[in-house]
Amino acid sequence: MPTVLDDSLLDDPARLAEADSAGLLRAAAMAGAQVRATAEAAAELELAERLDLGRPRALVLIDRPGVSRTVTRLLAALLTPSCPVPVVVAEAVPNWIGALDVVFAHTDDAGDRELAASLERAARYGASVVLSAPAEGPVAAAVAGKGVLLTPRIPVPPELAFPRGLAAGLLTANALGLLVSDVQQLADQLDLEAEKNYLARETFANPAKALALRVAERVPLLWGLDPVAVAVGEHAAHAFAAHAATVCDVEDYRQALARPALRRAAQAGDTERDIFADPDDGPAGARIRLLLLSVRTGPAADAARFQADELLPGADVIVPAEEIEADEIVRAAVLALRFELAAVYLGLAAGSIGGAGRYEPATV
C-alpha cells in the first residue's frame, strides 16, 4: 500500500520533535562533534607520531557493511588523484599485506569476526593498523596493543557514524602525508550545516527539508559529475534507504547516460503521472527526480556541468562550492550531512522511522 507523506510535519517543530522519538535529528546534527572527538582521541593516542614511518607501500581501506562502505569509497575518491602510493579498497586485508603497508578500517559492528581475523592477520605481518570501532568485542581485541584504536566518544546510531569514520580516515591520511585536511574546519562547517537544517527552521530556509520534499514520492537519480560526487551519492543512497526506505540510483553521469531507457526517462523531466495510469504498473510508471551532484571545481568540473546541462536540461544541479568556500573534502562532507538530514526528515514525514506518515489502501 502507498505511503501518504505528511509534509505539514516538516514545518511544525513541536510535532517533528515528538515524532523523532529516537533523537535521529539531534544525532545527525552531532556530526561536527563526532569529528572533534575523533581528532581528540587521535591526538591522545599520538596517531601522527605512531604513523611517522615514512611513505607506506600502500594504504588499504577495509570496506565493511554499513557506513564503512561509503566512508572508504569517499576516502578513495579524495585520495586517488594525487596520492603518491596505491590506495586499495577491499573487503578483507589482501594476502600480500606486509610491514610497509598501512590498513585503515571503520566499523560499528564490534562482533565482525571476519574483520577481526583480517586485522589480526595484518598486525601479525607487521602492517600498521588504524581502526575506528567500539572498544569492546573481537574487532577491537584483534588490534589490542598492535594498532591504533579510535573508539566512539559521541554515541550515535551506526547509520549516523559517517563523520566519525571519515574523520578517522582523514587523520590517518594526514599522518601519512598522503592528504592535507583541516579537520577543525571540517567540524566547524558541519556545525554550520546542522544549524542551517535545524528542525525549527522552515522548509524555504532549510536545505535538508527542501531536499526531502524534492525527492518525496519520487525515485531519486543521484548522478555524480565527478568521482567525489559519486561517492557522496552512494552515501546519500545509503541514508535514504536506512531512514526513508527509499531506493536511489547512483552512478557517474557518463555511465548513467549509457543506459538508454533511463536516459530517456531522465531527459523527459519530472512529469506528473498519467491520471489514467494503473497504480499497480510498478516501476515503469514511477516518477523520478534527477539530481546532478558536483563537488570538485576546475576546468574538468566546468566541462562536465556544461555537458550535463546540455544533455539533461531538467535536472537539479547541487554544487556545494556555490554555497561555501572550502576544499573538496569539506564540500563532500557537508553535502553528505545534508543528505543524511534530508533522509531523516523524509523518513519522519513518511512514517518509515516512526513519524507521522500513514498507510492507506489505494483507491480508484
XYZ file of C-alpha atoms in Angstrom:
364
model
C 0.000 0.000 0.000
C 1.304 3.503 -0.800
C 2.769 5.794 1.811
C 0.985 9.118 2.262
C 3.522 11.831 3.024
C 2.628 14.207 5.838
C 4.624 17.188 4.579
C 2.959 19.525 7.106
C 5.029 17.796 9.784
C 8.224 19.384 8.463
C 7.107 22.912 9.367
C 5.734 22.018 12.785
C 8.745 21.850 15.152
C 6.760 20.527 18.104
C 5.248 17.641 16.153
C 8.555 16.997 14.441
C 10.385 16.721 17.752
C 7.667 14.442 19.098
C 7.815 12.210 16.014
C 11.601 11.920 16.268
C 11.406 9.792 19.400
C 14.770 8.182 18.642
C 16.518 11.566 18.504
C 17.889 10.982 14.997
C 17.874 14.661 14.026
C 19.910 15.545 17.093
C 22.288 12.640 16.459
C 22.820 13.708 12.840
C 23.480 17.278 13.994
C 26.348 15.951 16.141
C 28.479 15.438 13.009
C 30.888 18.242 13.925
C 31.170 16.936 17.479
C 31.988 13.468 16.129
C 34.841 14.924 14.081
C 36.253 16.890 17.026
C 36.018 13.923 19.391
C 37.812 11.705 16.872
C 40.558 14.298 16.450
C 40.963 14.494 20.235
C 41.212 10.713 20.507
C 43.807 10.600 17.719
C 45.897 13.287 19.461
C 45.745 11.491 22.802
C 46.855 8.229 21.172
C 49.622 10.056 19.268
C 48.369 8.801 15.924
C 50.613 11.120 13.923
C 53.734 10.055 15.802
C 52.895 6.346 15.546
C 52.409 6.606 11.791
C 55.539 8.690 11.218
C 57.237 5.782 9.473
C 57.929 7.271 6.082
C 55.862 6.770 2.968
C 53.982 3.436 3.073
C 53.996 0.951 0.217
C 50.172 1.032 0.080
C 47.163 2.272 2.000
C 44.491 -0.412 2.352
C 40.946 0.756 3.155
C 38.794 -2.056 4.503
C 35.242 -1.972 3.181
C 32.685 -3.485 5.581
C 28.854 -3.320 5.687
C 27.210 -0.079 6.802
C 28.685 3.399 6.541
C 32.130 1.805 6.404
C 31.496 1.225 2.724
C 30.611 4.827 1.968
C 33.474 6.111 4.137
C 36.048 4.049 2.239
C 34.609 4.992 -1.159
C 34.765 8.690 -0.337
C 38.277 8.435 1.104
C 39.445 6.616 -2.027
C 37.863 9.245 -4.288
C 39.519 12.056 -2.321
C 42.929 10.369 -2.227
C 43.287 8.845 -5.681
C 44.035 11.892 -7.884
C 47.216 12.949 -6.062
C 48.101 10.113 -3.705
C 51.768 9.059 -4.167
C 51.032 5.457 -3.124
C 48.416 2.920 -4.227
C 45.056 3.121 -2.456
C 43.400 -0.275 -2.236
C 39.747 -0.758 -1.250
C 38.980 -4.335 -0.203
C 36.566 -6.274 1.995
C 39.462 -8.052 3.692
C 43.174 -7.478 4.144
C 44.963 -8.690 0.969
C 47.295 -11.681 1.134
C 50.257 -9.518 0.133
C 49.987 -7.279 3.212
C 53.313 -6.564 4.904
C 55.261 -4.321 7.238
C 55.430 -1.468 4.725
C 51.642 -1.160 4.410
C 49.002 0.722 6.396
C 45.496 -0.631 6.962
C 42.507 1.529 7.899
C 39.077 0.225 8.874
C 35.886 1.666 10.302
C 33.035 -0.370 11.737
C 30.316 -0.175 14.359
C 29.928 -3.962 14.394
C 32.104 -4.940 17.348
C 31.440 -8.622 16.641
C 32.504 -8.702 12.973
C 34.700 -11.794 13.233
C 35.683 -11.706 9.561
C 37.078 -8.208 10.028
C 38.717 -9.233 13.317
C 40.532 -12.121 11.634
C 41.589 -9.866 8.771
C 43.022 -7.189 11.060
C 44.747 -9.770 13.229
C 46.486 -11.103 10.119
C 47.546 -7.582 9.108
C 49.044 -6.955 12.562
C 50.755 -10.343 12.556
C 52.523 -9.496 9.304
C 53.695 -6.165 10.665
C 51.323 -3.745 8.914
C 50.351 -0.557 10.718
C 46.640 -0.723 11.593
C 44.266 2.143 12.400
C 40.800 1.052 13.495
C 37.723 3.157 14.179
C 35.448 0.855 16.197
C 33.812 0.224 19.582
C 36.178 -0.514 22.438
C 34.818 -3.981 23.232
C 34.472 -7.116 21.145
C 36.513 -9.299 18.781
C 37.303 -6.465 16.348
C 38.920 -4.262 18.999
C 40.678 -7.275 20.543
C 42.273 -8.064 17.168
C 44.389 -4.900 17.284
C 44.856 -4.556 21.047
C 48.438 -3.469 21.618
C 49.207 -3.853 17.903
C 47.430 -0.898 16.339
C 45.657 2.393 16.981
C 42.043 2.021 18.128
C 39.871 5.153 17.839
C 36.728 4.470 19.831
C 33.477 6.471 19.610
C 33.060 9.251 22.161
C 29.801 10.663 20.820
C 27.075 7.994 20.934
C 25.061 7.938 17.691
C 23.309 5.148 15.784
C 25.664 3.237 13.437
C 23.983 4.653 10.316
C 24.900 8.178 11.512
C 28.551 7.445 12.330
C 29.816 8.535 8.897
C 31.526 11.726 10.231
C 33.477 9.722 12.806
C 34.676 7.192 10.248
C 35.553 9.901 7.731
C 37.486 11.913 10.338
C 39.446 8.826 11.388
C 40.363 8.102 7.777
C 41.354 11.712 7.075
C 43.525 11.833 10.200
C 45.233 8.619 9.095
C 45.926 10.038 5.636
C 47.176 13.287 7.202
C 49.577 11.415 9.473
C 50.969 9.533 6.486
C 51.441 12.711 4.461
C 49.044 11.456 1.769
C 46.446 14.186 2.137
C 46.119 17.600 3.728
C 42.817 18.113 5.508
C 41.838 20.578 8.200
C 39.561 18.534 10.446
C 38.793 21.515 12.678
C 37.490 23.472 9.710
C 35.556 20.366 8.695
C 33.926 20.201 12.125
C 33.051 23.915 12.019
C 31.418 23.631 8.597
C 29.432 20.584 9.671
C 28.167 22.584 12.649
C 27.084 25.388 10.308
C 25.293 22.904 8.048
C 23.489 21.360 11.019
C 22.422 24.854 12.125
C 21.031 25.607 8.630
C 18.961 22.450 8.805
C 17.689 22.791 12.390
C 14.181 21.412 12.830
C 12.734 24.828 13.816
C 13.785 26.420 10.500
C 11.027 26.451 7.921
C 11.363 24.491 4.708
C 12.086 27.507 2.483
C 15.169 28.303 4.615
C 16.144 24.711 5.412
C 18.133 22.976 2.628
C 17.647 19.470 4.055
C 13.875 19.818 4.395
C 13.666 21.265 0.891
C 15.745 18.378 -0.435
C 13.496 15.874 1.348
C 10.431 17.335 -0.347
C 12.187 17.340 -3.722
C 12.698 13.577 -3.635
C 9.491 12.677 -1.777
C 7.361 10.135 -3.645
C 9.959 10.014 -6.410
C 12.723 7.642 -7.447
C 15.884 9.742 -6.928
C 18.603 9.517 -9.564
C 21.794 10.695 -7.865
C 24.257 11.120 -10.717
C 27.717 12.458 -9.932
C 29.652 14.762 -12.228
C 32.962 13.721 -10.614
C 34.214 10.722 -8.608
C 33.906 12.510 -5.255
C 30.300 13.419 -6.047
C 29.559 9.797 -6.966
C 30.921 8.688 -3.589
C 28.723 11.252 -1.820
C 25.790 9.964 -3.846
C 26.492 6.440 -2.598
C 26.320 7.684 0.981
C 23.113 9.582 0.215
C 21.569 6.409 -1.187
C 22.566 4.552 1.973
C 20.951 7.262 4.115
C 17.705 7.322 2.119
C 17.447 3.546 2.321
C 18.284 3.493 6.039
C 15.847 6.196 7.127
C 13.209 6.633 4.432
C 13.031 3.191 2.769
C 13.773 4.999 -0.493
C 15.766 3.311 -3.246
C 18.094 5.533 -5.307
C 20.069 5.080 -8.490
C 23.674 6.254 -8.065
C 26.089 6.485 -10.964
C 28.691 8.572 -12.709
C 26.596 10.649 -15.110
C 28.517 9.460 -18.185
C 27.844 5.842 -17.277
C 24.250 6.730 -16.435
C 23.746 8.196 -19.895
C 24.898 4.903 -21.426
C 21.621 3.294 -20.247
C 19.132 4.317 -22.983
C 15.790 3.734 -21.260
C 16.710 5.527 -18.041
C 18.446 8.259 -20.008
C 15.221 8.914 -21.947
C 13.232 8.995 -18.719
C 15.682 11.454 -17.176
C 15.675 13.675 -20.253
C 11.870 13.717 -20.269
C 11.985 15.507 -16.936
C 9.755 15.215 -13.889
C 6.308 14.953 -15.405
C 3.167 14.181 -13.485
C 1.882 10.616 -13.602
C -0.908 9.974 -16.065
C -4.212 10.097 -14.107
C -5.396 7.073 -16.089
C -2.268 5.024 -15.238
C -2.748 1.770 -13.341
C -1.263 2.231 -9.827
C -0.079 -1.373 -9.985
C 2.006 -0.773 -13.111
C 5.131 -0.756 -10.892
C 8.489 0.902 -11.517
C 7.793 1.542 -15.194
C 5.325 4.247 -14.211
C 7.354 5.666 -11.350
C 8.147 9.369 -11.263
C 11.806 10.231 -10.987
C 13.843 13.111 -9.621
C 17.227 13.674 -11.243
C 19.856 15.300 -9.033
C 23.274 16.033 -10.516
C 25.950 16.304 -7.833
C 29.162 18.272 -8.374
C 31.811 18.528 -5.647
C 35.057 19.247 -7.477
C 35.916 22.556 -9.094
C 38.137 23.482 -12.023
C 38.058 23.174 -15.828
C 37.131 19.479 -15.855
C 34.243 20.092 -13.453
C 33.030 23.059 -15.513
C 33.120 20.980 -18.683
C 31.149 18.177 -17.045
C 28.499 20.608 -15.836
C 28.239 22.223 -19.269
C 27.758 18.844 -20.934
C 25.241 17.732 -18.323
C 23.258 20.960 -18.710
C 23.002 20.318 -22.453
C 22.040 16.651 -22.198
C 19.887 16.844 -19.054
C 18.316 20.313 -19.024
C 15.623 19.432 -16.464
C 17.973 18.190 -13.760
C 18.541 19.768 -10.374
C 22.256 20.543 -10.008
C 23.685 20.582 -6.477
C 27.029 22.376 -6.250
C 28.319 22.919 -2.684
C 31.084 25.221 -3.969
C 28.382 27.810 -4.741
C 27.417 27.912 -1.054
C 30.633 27.511 0.937
C 34.260 28.469 0.457
C 36.141 25.329 1.422
C 38.142 22.492 -0.091
C 36.530 19.471 -1.698
C 36.883 17.406 1.481
C 34.687 19.821 3.407
C 32.269 20.256 0.492
C 31.813 16.495 0.210
C 31.240 16.041 3.953
C 28.769 18.928 4.143
C 26.765 17.547 1.222
C 26.785 14.076 2.795
C 25.389 15.541 6.032
C 22.670 17.421 4.141
C 21.557 14.179 2.525
C 21.576 12.413 5.910
C 19.330 15.065 7.432
C 17.082 15.071 4.355
C 16.715 11.298 4.670
C 15.748 11.579 8.345
C 13.225 14.348 7.603
C 11.754 12.278 4.769
C 11.590 9.185 6.964
C 9.759 11.100 9.691
C 7.279 12.665 7.256
C 6.619 9.326 5.542
C 6.401 7.331 8.753
C 9.163 4.881 7.845
C 11.031 5.662 11.095
C 8.083 6.347 13.347
C 6.980 9.735 12.090
C 3.538 10.928 11.115
C 3.204 9.314 7.700
C 0.364 6.871 7.381
C -0.518 3.927 5.172
C -3.828 3.830 3.333
C -5.357 1.428 0.810
C -5.035 2.512 -2.797
C -8.339 3.773 -4.159
C -9.537 4.034 -7.732
